[in-house]
Amino acid sequence: MAELLDRYEKRILALLQEDASLSTAAIAEKVGLSSSPCWRRIDRLEREGFIRRKVALVDRKKIGLNAQIFAQIKLNAHGRANLDEFTAAIRAFPEVLECYVLMGPVDFLIRVVATDIEAYEKFFFDRLSQLPGVQEVNSTVALSEIKATTELPIP
């Protein structure tokens, strides 16, 4: 799909990843286009799904979510039959920011945020470990964040 993008569209995507609040006129100026062709390119990028949505990135620590935990989840054989139920439950947990299906010794990797370790412990015992088919959960607490970005490298 990247070959479908011209140099202007690639620059537009890079700029919007840095600051989605930029006006069309500001983006147009930065990429060297007039406003109308720039707006048409942005509109196409949105319609074709290159831009999924525009959001505000909130600092988790400023709102009191001081703990970040990565949990590897292994389902038992019977649990795989309830995969839809498991994934629906994971999607419904607001504490779970990301969930990936893995190949290898574990089935899922999730990233969880909580106010503190005690809050994660409650989430773990009351909700996560109670999901049908969960055989094992290995949790790793992140001590500090070295790099966290939402900006994709635009080829």
Tab-separated table of N, CA and C in Angstrom:
chain	number	residue	atom	x	y	z
A	1	MET	N	0.808	-1.195	0.000
A	1	MET	CA	0.000	0.000	0.000
A	1	MET	C	0.857	1.268	0.000
A	2	ALA	N	2.052	1.190	0.588
A	2	ALA	CA	2.898	2.380	0.670
A	2	ALA	C	3.239	2.911	-0.714
A	3	GLU	N	3.327	2.029	-1.716
A	3	GLU	CA	3.636	2.500	-3.070
A	3	GLU	C	2.484	3.302	-3.673
A	4	LEU	N	1.299	3.243	-3.054
A	4	LEU	CA	0.155	4.026	-3.508
A	4	LEU	C	0.217	5.474	-3.018
A	5	LEU	N	1.188	5.768	-2.190
A	5	LEU	CA	1.308	7.109	-1.615
A	5	LEU	C	2.402	7.891	-2.324
A	6	ASP	N	2.100	9.141	-2.660
A	6	ASP	CA	3.146	9.983	-3.233
A	6	ASP	C	3.908	10.670	-2.095
A	7	ARG	N	4.915	11.428	-2.453
A	7	ARG	CA	5.770	12.045	-1.431
A	7	ARG	C	4.991	13.040	-0.572
A	8	TYR	N	3.994	13.716	-1.152
A	8	TYR	CA	3.178	14.654	-0.383
A	8	TYR	C	2.345	13.912	0.668
A	9	GLU	N	1.736	12.817	0.242
A	9	GLU	CA	0.884	12.050	1.167
A	9	GLU	C	1.709	11.434	2.292
A	10	LYS	N	2.902	10.974	1.982
A	10	LYS	CA	3.778	10.434	3.022
A	10	LYS	C	4.139	11.522	4.033
A	11	ARG	N	4.432	12.706	3.548
A	11	ARG	CA	4.777	13.828	4.439
A	11	ARG	C	3.558	14.244	5.260
A	12	ILE	N	2.382	14.249	4.627
A	12	ILE	CA	1.142	14.577	5.337
A	12	ILE	C	0.920	13.599	6.481
A	13	LEU	N	1.084	12.299	6.211
A	13	LEU	CA	0.913	11.292	7.277
A	13	LEU	C	1.912	11.512	8.402
A	14	ALA	N	3.153	11.798	8.052
A	14	ALA	CA	4.172	12.034	9.084
A	14	ALA	C	3.800	13.247	9.938
A	15	LEU	N	3.356	14.313	9.304
A	15	LEU	CA	2.972	15.519	10.046
A	15	LEU	C	1.769	15.259	10.952
A	16	LEU	N	0.767	14.560	10.444
A	16	LEU	CA	-0.422	14.281	11.253
A	16	LEU	C	-0.101	13.372	12.433
A	17	GLN	N	0.867	12.480	12.267
A	17	GLN	CA	1.272	11.647	13.401
A	17	GLN	C	1.941	12.486	14.485
A	18	GLU	N	2.642	13.514	14.089
A	18	GLU	CA	3.279	14.413	15.056
A	18	GLU	C	2.247	15.287	15.757
A	19	ASP	N	1.287	15.815	14.975
A	19	ASP	CA	0.305	16.748	15.531
A	19	ASP	C	-0.952	16.748	14.658
A	20	ALA	N	-1.943	16.000	15.060
A	20	ALA	CA	-3.186	15.880	14.284
A	20	ALA	C	-4.050	17.124	14.373
A	21	SER	N	-3.676	18.073	15.224
A	21	SER	CA	-4.470	19.296	15.338
A	21	SER	C	-4.055	20.360	14.324
A	22	LEU	N	-3.045	20.073	13.514
A	22	LEU	CA	-2.626	21.036	12.502
A	22	LEU	C	-3.763	21.310	11.525
A	23	SER	N	-3.914	22.550	11.133
A	23	SER	CA	-4.930	22.898	10.139
A	23	SER	C	-4.470	22.428	8.765
A	24	THR	N	-5.419	22.313	7.859
A	24	THR	CA	-5.077	21.941	6.481
A	24	THR	C	-4.123	22.965	5.885
A	25	ALA	N	-4.352	24.231	6.172
A	25	ALA	CA	-3.473	25.285	5.649
A	25	ALA	C	-2.045	25.119	6.170
A	26	ALA	N	-1.900	24.794	7.451
A	26	ALA	CA	-0.562	24.604	8.029
A	26	ALA	C	0.129	23.389	7.415
A	27	ILE	N	-0.619	22.324	7.223
A	27	ILE	CA	-0.046	21.123	6.600
A	27	ILE	C	0.354	21.443	5.163
A	28	ALA	N	-0.537	22.108	4.438
A	28	ALA	CA	-0.263	22.459	3.044
A	28	ALA	C	1.026	23.272	2.930
A	29	GLU	N	1.199	24.222	3.831
A	29	GLU	CA	2.405	25.053	3.809
A	29	GLU	C	3.656	24.213	4.053
A	30	LYS	N	3.567	23.288	5.014
A	30	LYS	CA	4.731	22.464	5.364
A	30	LYS	C	5.111	21.475	4.271
A	31	VAL	N	4.122	21.015	3.488
A	31	VAL	CA	4.435	20.035	2.436
A	31	VAL	C	4.613	20.675	1.059
A	32	GLY	N	4.293	21.975	0.945
A	32	GLY	CA	4.490	22.663	-0.324
A	32	GLY	C	3.341	22.517	-1.306
A	33	LEU	N	2.127	22.469	-0.780
A	33	LEU	CA	0.925	22.413	-1.613
A	33	LEU	C	0.011	23.573	-1.255
A	34	SER	N	-0.949	23.833	-2.107
A	34	SER	CA	-1.993	24.782	-1.715
A	34	SER	C	-3.032	24.015	-0.900
A	35	SER	N	-3.921	24.735	-0.235
A	35	SER	CA	-4.867	24.104	0.701
A	35	SER	C	-5.802	23.099	0.043
A	36	SER	N	-6.355	23.418	-1.127
A	36	SER	CA	-7.336	22.511	-1.758
A	36	SER	C	-6.752	21.154	-2.112
A	37	PRO	N	-5.610	21.077	-2.826
A	37	PRO	CA	-5.048	19.754	-3.113
A	37	PRO	C	-4.617	19.014	-1.843
A	38	CYS	N	-4.165	19.761	-0.847
A	38	CYS	CA	-3.782	19.138	0.418
A	38	CYS	C	-5.008	18.537	1.098
A	39	TRP	N	-6.105	19.298	1.138
A	39	TRP	CA	-7.343	18.803	1.743
A	39	TRP	C	-7.821	17.549	1.020
A	40	ARG	N	-7.743	17.528	-0.324
A	40	ARG	CA	-8.171	16.343	-1.100
A	40	ARG	C	-7.323	15.131	-0.750
A	41	ARG	N	-6.040	15.339	-0.562
A	41	ARG	CA	-5.153	14.227	-0.197
A	41	ARG	C	-5.505	13.708	1.207
A	42	ILE	N	-5.699	14.601	2.143
A	42	ILE	CA	-6.083	14.190	3.505
A	42	ILE	C	-7.412	13.443	3.477
A	43	ASP	N	-8.357	13.957	2.729
A	43	ASP	CA	-9.667	13.307	2.602
A	43	ASP	C	-9.514	11.895	2.040
A	44	ARG	N	-8.695	11.726	1.000
A	44	ARG	CA	-8.461	10.398	0.412
A	44	ARG	C	-7.800	9.464	1.422
A	45	LEU	N	-6.821	9.982	2.162
A	45	LEU	CA	-6.138	9.159	3.166
A	45	LEU	C	-7.118	8.678	4.235
A	46	GLU	N	-8.074	9.529	4.593
A	46	GLU	CA	-9.090	9.134	5.576
A	46	GLU	C	-10.068	8.124	4.974
A	47	ARG	N	-10.571	8.393	3.771
A	47	ARG	CA	-11.548	7.505	3.129
A	47	ARG	C	-10.976	6.117	2.874
A	48	GLU	N	-9.701	6.053	2.506
A	48	GLU	CA	-9.080	4.772	2.174
A	48	GLU	C	-8.477	4.069	3.380
A	49	GLY	N	-8.638	4.644	4.560
A	49	GLY	CA	-8.223	3.969	5.784
A	49	GLY	C	-6.766	4.122	6.172
A	50	PHE	N	-6.005	4.939	5.460
A	50	PHE	CA	-4.624	5.191	5.884
A	50	PHE	C	-4.628	5.933	7.215
A	51	ILE	N	-5.591	6.836	7.377
A	51	ILE	CA	-5.807	7.523	8.650
A	51	ILE	C	-7.048	6.892	9.261
A	52	ARG	N	-6.860	6.145	10.333
A	52	ARG	CA	-7.999	5.458	10.961
A	52	ARG	C	-8.840	6.399	11.797
A	53	ARG	N	-8.180	7.276	12.555
A	53	ARG	CA	-8.893	8.249	13.386
A	53	ARG	C	-7.878	9.237	13.949
A	54	LYS	N	-8.392	10.335	14.475
A	54	LYS	CA	-7.543	11.345	15.101
A	54	LYS	C	-7.916	11.393	16.572
A	55	VAL	N	-6.908	11.322	17.435
A	55	VAL	CA	-7.152	11.242	18.875
A	55	VAL	C	-6.182	12.156	19.622
A	56	ALA	N	-6.488	12.388	20.880
A	56	ALA	CA	-5.556	13.067	21.784
A	56	ALA	C	-4.826	11.989	22.576
A	57	LEU	N	-3.530	12.107	22.698
A	57	LEU	CA	-2.748	11.163	23.478
A	57	LEU	C	-2.620	11.703	24.900
A	58	VAL	N	-3.151	10.950	25.844
A	58	VAL	CA	-3.187	11.371	27.238
A	58	VAL	C	-1.996	10.761	27.978
A	59	ASP	N	-1.352	11.550	28.806
A	59	ASP	CA	-0.239	11.065	29.620
A	59	ASP	C	-0.803	10.209	30.752
A	60	ARG	N	-0.529	8.910	30.716
A	60	ARG	CA	-1.134	7.991	31.689
A	60	ARG	C	-0.733	8.321	33.127
A	61	LYS	N	0.483	8.766	33.340
A	61	LYS	CA	0.934	9.069	34.696
A	61	LYS	C	0.233	10.300	35.261
A	62	LYS	N	-0.056	11.275	34.411
A	62	LYS	CA	-0.728	12.491	34.882
A	62	LYS	C	-2.156	12.206	35.327
A	63	ILE	N	-2.740	11.113	34.831
A	63	ILE	CA	-4.097	10.759	35.271
A	63	ILE	C	-4.072	9.622	36.290
A	64	GLY	N	-2.888	9.321	36.814
A	64	GLY	CA	-2.787	8.379	37.920
A	64	GLY	C	-2.620	6.917	37.545
A	65	LEU	N	-2.337	6.617	36.274
A	65	LEU	CA	-2.098	5.224	35.875
A	65	LEU	C	-0.589	4.988	35.889
A	66	ASN	N	-0.068	4.736	37.081
A	66	ASN	CA	1.371	4.690	37.289
A	66	ASN	C	2.008	3.332	37.024
A	67	ALA	N	1.206	2.293	36.939
A	67	ALA	CA	1.745	0.955	36.710
A	67	ALA	C	1.416	0.495	35.293
A	68	GLN	N	2.421	-0.058	34.655
A	68	GLN	CA	2.245	-0.641	33.325
A	68	GLN	C	2.759	-2.072	33.391
A	69	ILE	N	1.930	-3.005	32.972
A	69	ILE	CA	2.240	-4.422	33.110
A	69	ILE	C	2.049	-5.110	31.774
A	70	PHE	N	2.971	-5.993	31.447
A	70	PHE	CA	2.840	-6.848	30.270
A	70	PHE	C	2.550	-8.250	30.778
A	71	ALA	N	1.482	-8.836	30.277
A	71	ALA	CA	1.102	-10.174	30.736
A	71	ALA	C	1.044	-11.125	29.549
A	72	GLN	N	1.685	-12.267	29.721
A	72	GLN	CA	1.625	-13.332	28.727
A	72	GLN	C	0.591	-14.332	29.211
A	73	ILE	N	-0.343	-14.667	28.331
A	73	ILE	CA	-1.459	-15.531	28.712
A	73	ILE	C	-1.431	-16.796	27.876
A	74	LYS	N	-1.549	-17.902	28.579
A	74	LYS	CA	-1.625	-19.201	27.910
A	74	LYS	C	-2.999	-19.785	28.206
A	75	LEU	N	-3.685	-20.227	27.157
A	75	LEU	CA	-4.983	-20.868	27.328
A	75	LEU	C	-4.804	-22.375	27.362
A	76	ASN	N	-5.709	-23.054	28.064
A	76	ASN	CA	-5.685	-24.508	28.001
A	76	ASN	C	-6.340	-24.944	26.696
A	77	ALA	N	-6.246	-26.208	26.356
A	77	ALA	CA	-6.792	-26.696	25.085
A	77	ALA	C	-8.280	-26.393	24.979
A	78	HIS	N	-9.006	-26.562	26.066
A	78	HIS	CA	-10.447	-26.280	26.064
A	78	HIS	C	-10.704	-24.789	25.899
A	79	GLY	N	-9.794	-23.980	26.404
A	79	GLY	CA	-9.942	-22.534	26.312
A	79	GLY	C	-9.918	-22.030	24.881
A	80	ARG	N	-9.179	-22.734	24.012
A	80	ARG	CA	-9.120	-22.315	22.610
A	80	ARG	C	-10.487	-22.417	21.945
A	81	ALA	N	-11.317	-23.295	22.435
A	81	ALA	CA	-12.671	-23.414	21.887
A	81	ALA	C	-13.505	-22.181	22.230
A	82	ASN	N	-13.143	-21.510	23.309
A	82	ASN	CA	-13.850	-20.300	23.745
A	82	ASN	C	-13.098	-19.029	23.361
A	83	LEU	N	-12.371	-19.096	22.270
A	83	LEU	CA	-11.532	-17.980	21.861
A	83	LEU	C	-12.328	-16.695	21.658
A	84	ASP	N	-13.494	-16.770	21.051
A	84	ASP	CA	-14.320	-15.579	20.837
A	84	ASP	C	-14.728	-14.952	22.161
A	85	GLU	N	-15.092	-15.783	23.123
A	85	GLU	CA	-15.489	-15.288	24.443
A	85	GLU	C	-14.306	-14.611	25.136
A	86	PHE	N	-13.132	-15.237	25.035
A	86	PHE	CA	-11.931	-14.683	25.647
A	86	PHE	C	-11.582	-13.332	25.022
A	87	THR	N	-11.555	-13.263	23.686
A	87	THR	CA	-11.172	-12.015	23.035
A	87	THR	C	-12.202	-10.912	23.290
A	88	ALA	N	-13.470	-11.260	23.357
A	88	ALA	CA	-14.496	-10.252	23.666
A	88	ALA	C	-14.290	-9.694	25.073
A	89	ALA	N	-13.955	-10.560	26.010
A	89	ALA	CA	-13.719	-10.113	27.385
A	89	ALA	C	-12.499	-9.194	27.447
A	90	ILE	N	-11.421	-9.562	26.778
A	90	ILE	CA	-10.204	-8.744	26.768
A	90	ILE	C	-10.505	-7.369	26.170
A	91	ARG	N	-11.268	-7.357	25.076
A	91	ARG	CA	-11.618	-6.078	24.445
A	91	ARG	C	-12.455	-5.195	25.365
A	92	ALA	N	-13.216	-5.801	26.262
A	92	ALA	CA	-14.098	-5.045	27.152
A	92	ALA	C	-13.374	-4.497	28.390
A	93	PHE	N	-12.181	-4.976	28.672
A	93	PHE	CA	-11.434	-4.492	29.837
A	93	PHE	C	-10.744	-3.173	29.483
A	94	PRO	N	-11.147	-2.057	30.066
A	94	PRO	CA	-10.502	-0.784	29.733
A	94	PRO	C	-9.038	-0.724	30.167
A	95	GLU	N	-8.664	-1.555	31.125
A	95	GLU	CA	-7.275	-1.586	31.595
A	95	GLU	C	-6.325	-2.155	30.542
A	96	VAL	N	-6.860	-2.971	29.632
A	96	VAL	CA	-6.039	-3.598	28.596
A	96	VAL	C	-5.960	-2.646	27.406
A	97	LEU	N	-4.754	-2.136	27.156
A	97	LEU	CA	-4.564	-1.194	26.064
A	97	LEU	C	-4.238	-1.885	24.751
A	98	GLU	N	-3.565	-3.017	24.836
A	98	GLU	CA	-3.180	-3.751	23.633
A	98	GLU	C	-3.263	-5.232	23.918
A	99	CYS	N	-3.575	-5.998	22.869
A	99	CYS	CA	-3.611	-7.451	22.982
A	99	CYS	C	-3.175	-8.036	21.647
A	100	TYR	N	-2.250	-8.964	21.695
A	100	TYR	CA	-1.718	-9.598	20.498
A	100	TYR	C	-1.817	-11.115	20.628
A	101	VAL	N	-2.159	-11.769	19.536
A	101	VAL	CA	-2.099	-13.229	19.459
A	101	VAL	C	-0.667	-13.570	19.078
A	102	LEU	N	-0.079	-14.526	19.780
A	102	LEU	CA	1.318	-14.887	19.541
A	102	LEU	C	1.454	-16.317	19.029
A	103	MET	N	2.561	-16.564	18.361
A	103	MET	CA	2.964	-17.929	18.045
A	103	MET	C	4.055	-18.273	19.043
A	104	GLY	N	4.042	-19.471	19.556
A	104	GLY	CA	5.069	-19.863	20.513
A	104	GLY	C	4.458	-20.450	21.765
A	105	PRO	N	5.196	-20.390	22.862
A	105	PRO	CA	4.745	-21.070	24.085
A	105	PRO	C	3.566	-20.399	24.791
A	106	VAL	N	3.270	-19.132	24.472
A	106	VAL	CA	2.102	-18.463	25.048
A	106	VAL	C	1.188	-18.018	23.908
A	107	ASP	N	-0.069	-17.785	24.244
A	107	ASP	CA	-1.064	-17.478	23.218
A	107	ASP	C	-1.297	-15.982	23.006
A	108	PHE	N	-1.196	-15.184	24.080
A	108	PHE	CA	-1.490	-13.756	23.990
A	108	PHE	C	-0.476	-12.955	24.780
A	109	LEU	N	-0.272	-11.730	24.334
A	109	LEU	CA	0.482	-10.740	25.090
A	109	LEU	C	-0.423	-9.527	25.220
A	110	ILE	N	-0.609	-9.072	26.458
A	110	ILE	CA	-1.432	-7.891	26.690
A	110	ILE	C	-0.622	-6.835	27.431
A	111	ARG	N	-0.988	-5.577	27.179
A	111	ARG	CA	-0.403	-4.459	27.926
A	111	ARG	C	-1.524	-3.860	28.753
A	112	VAL	N	-1.280	-3.792	30.055
A	112	VAL	CA	-2.290	-3.358	31.016
A	112	VAL	C	-1.761	-2.138	31.765
A	113	VAL	N	-2.649	-1.182	32.041
A	113	VAL	CA	-2.294	-0.065	32.908
A	113	VAL	C	-3.199	-0.092	34.132
A	114	ALA	N	-2.642	0.372	35.243
A	114	ALA	CA	-3.382	0.407	36.506
A	114	ALA	C	-2.813	1.538	37.355
A	115	THR	N	-3.569	1.926	38.363
A	115	THR	CA	-3.087	3.004	39.232
A	115	THR	C	-1.833	2.591	39.989
A	116	ASP	N	-1.783	1.332	40.386
A	116	ASP	CA	-0.621	0.809	41.105
A	116	ASP	C	-0.656	-0.714	41.028
A	117	ILE	N	0.334	-1.349	41.639
A	117	ILE	CA	0.425	-2.812	41.584
A	117	ILE	C	-0.751	-3.465	42.309
A	118	GLU	N	-1.226	-2.860	43.372
A	118	GLU	CA	-2.376	-3.416	44.088
A	118	GLU	C	-3.619	-3.423	43.187
A	119	ALA	N	-3.801	-2.382	42.402
A	119	ALA	CA	-4.939	-2.331	41.476
A	119	ALA	C	-4.791	-3.401	40.398
A	120	TYR	N	-3.559	-3.621	39.923
A	120	TYR	CA	-3.351	-4.696	38.946
A	120	TYR	C	-3.626	-6.056	39.584
A	121	GLU	N	-3.180	-6.224	40.820
A	121	GLU	CA	-3.422	-7.493	41.510
A	121	GLU	C	-4.922	-7.783	41.586
A	122	LYS	N	-5.712	-6.778	41.910
A	122	LYS	CA	-7.165	-6.940	41.961
A	122	LYS	C	-7.719	-7.295	40.578
A	123	PHE	N	-7.270	-6.590	39.548
A	123	PHE	CA	-7.686	-6.880	38.177
A	123	PHE	C	-7.311	-8.318	37.810
A	124	PHE	N	-6.087	-8.701	38.165
A	124	PHE	CA	-5.599	-10.044	37.851
A	124	PHE	C	-6.468	-11.120	38.510
A	125	PHE	N	-6.665	-11.028	39.821
A	125	PHE	CA	-7.397	-12.069	40.535
A	125	PHE	C	-8.902	-12.045	40.274
A	126	ASP	N	-9.485	-10.853	40.186
A	126	ASP	CA	-10.939	-10.757	40.045
A	126	ASP	C	-11.433	-10.902	38.619
A	127	ARG	N	-10.599	-10.542	37.648
A	127	ARG	CA	-11.100	-10.526	36.274
A	127	ARG	C	-10.274	-11.362	35.308
A	128	LEU	N	-8.995	-11.046	35.153
A	128	LEU	CA	-8.170	-11.696	34.141
A	128	LEU	C	-8.044	-13.199	34.356
A	129	SER	N	-7.666	-13.594	35.548
A	129	SER	CA	-7.464	-15.031	35.803
A	129	SER	C	-8.770	-15.812	35.856
A	130	GLN	N	-9.899	-15.112	35.925
A	130	GLN	CA	-11.205	-15.774	35.967
A	130	GLN	C	-11.785	-16.054	34.578
A	131	LEU	N	-11.136	-15.578	33.539
A	131	LEU	CA	-11.655	-15.811	32.190
A	131	LEU	C	-11.608	-17.298	31.853
A	132	PRO	N	-12.633	-17.805	31.167
A	132	PRO	CA	-12.659	-19.221	30.837
A	132	PRO	C	-11.483	-19.618	29.940
A	133	GLY	N	-10.867	-20.724	30.294
A	133	GLY	CA	-9.780	-21.255	29.493
A	133	GLY	C	-8.401	-20.739	29.830
A	134	VAL	N	-8.293	-19.771	30.737
A	134	VAL	CA	-6.972	-19.245	31.085
A	134	VAL	C	-6.252	-20.281	31.939
A	135	GLN	N	-5.152	-20.740	31.420
A	135	GLN	CA	-4.347	-21.739	32.135
A	135	GLN	C	-3.238	-21.080	32.935
A	136	GLU	N	-2.633	-20.048	32.341
A	136	GLU	CA	-1.461	-19.448	32.976
A	136	GLU	C	-1.348	-17.990	32.563
A	137	VAL	N	-0.954	-17.146	33.512
A	137	VAL	CA	-0.676	-15.733	33.236
A	137	VAL	C	0.665	-15.404	33.865
A	138	ASN	N	1.587	-14.918	33.055
A	138	ASN	CA	2.876	-14.464	33.548
A	138	ASN	C	2.947	-12.964	33.361
A	139	SER	N	3.019	-12.242	34.481
A	139	SER	CA	3.004	-10.779	34.442
A	139	SER	C	4.394	-10.221	34.666
A	140	THR	N	4.714	-9.185	33.904
A	140	THR	CA	5.980	-8.484	34.041
A	140	THR	C	5.680	-7.003	34.219
A	141	VAL	N	6.181	-6.427	35.290
A	141	VAL	CA	5.959	-5.010	35.573
A	141	VAL	C	7.050	-4.191	34.903
A	142	ALA	N	6.648	-3.176	34.154
A	142	ALA	CA	7.606	-2.262	33.535
A	142	ALA	C	8.064	-1.268	34.596
A	143	LEU	N	9.357	-1.166	34.805
A	143	LEU	CA	9.900	-0.237	35.794
A	143	LEU	C	9.945	1.186	35.261
A	144	SER	N	10.382	1.344	34.019
A	144	SER	CA	10.417	2.670	33.401
A	144	SER	C	10.200	2.513	31.906
A	145	GLU	N	9.890	3.629	31.286
A	145	GLU	CA	9.584	3.640	29.864
A	145	GLU	C	10.737	4.298	29.131
A	146	ILE	N	11.394	3.576	28.262
A	146	ILE	CA	12.516	4.107	27.515
A	146	ILE	C	12.041	4.782	26.235
A	147	LYS	N	11.103	4.153	25.541
A	147	LYS	CA	10.532	4.734	24.329
A	147	LYS	C	9.086	4.305	24.216
A	148	ALA	N	8.230	5.257	23.956
A	148	ALA	CA	6.818	4.977	23.688
A	148	ALA	C	6.363	5.963	22.628
A	149	THR	N	5.960	5.468	21.492
A	149	THR	CA	5.525	6.343	20.411
A	149	THR	C	4.344	5.719	19.693
A	150	THR	N	3.564	6.542	19.064
A	150	THR	CA	2.500	6.063	18.197
A	150	THR	C	2.845	6.364	16.734
A	151	GLU	N	3.987	7.026	16.507
A	151	GLU	CA	4.378	7.421	15.157
A	151	GLU	C	5.016	6.244	14.424
A	152	LEU	N	4.409	5.883	13.294
A	152	LEU	CA	4.948	4.820	12.454
A	152	LEU	C	5.991	5.419	11.508
A	153	PRO	N	7.047	4.657	11.184
A	153	PRO	CA	7.992	5.150	10.184
A	153	PRO	C	7.339	5.030	8.804
A	154	ILE	N	7.179	6.124	8.114
A	154	ILE	CA	6.538	6.133	6.802
A	154	ILE	C	7.604	5.830	5.751
A	155	PRO	N	7.486	4.680	5.072
A	155	PRO	CA	8.530	4.323	4.075
A	155	PRO	C	8.517	5.225	2.857
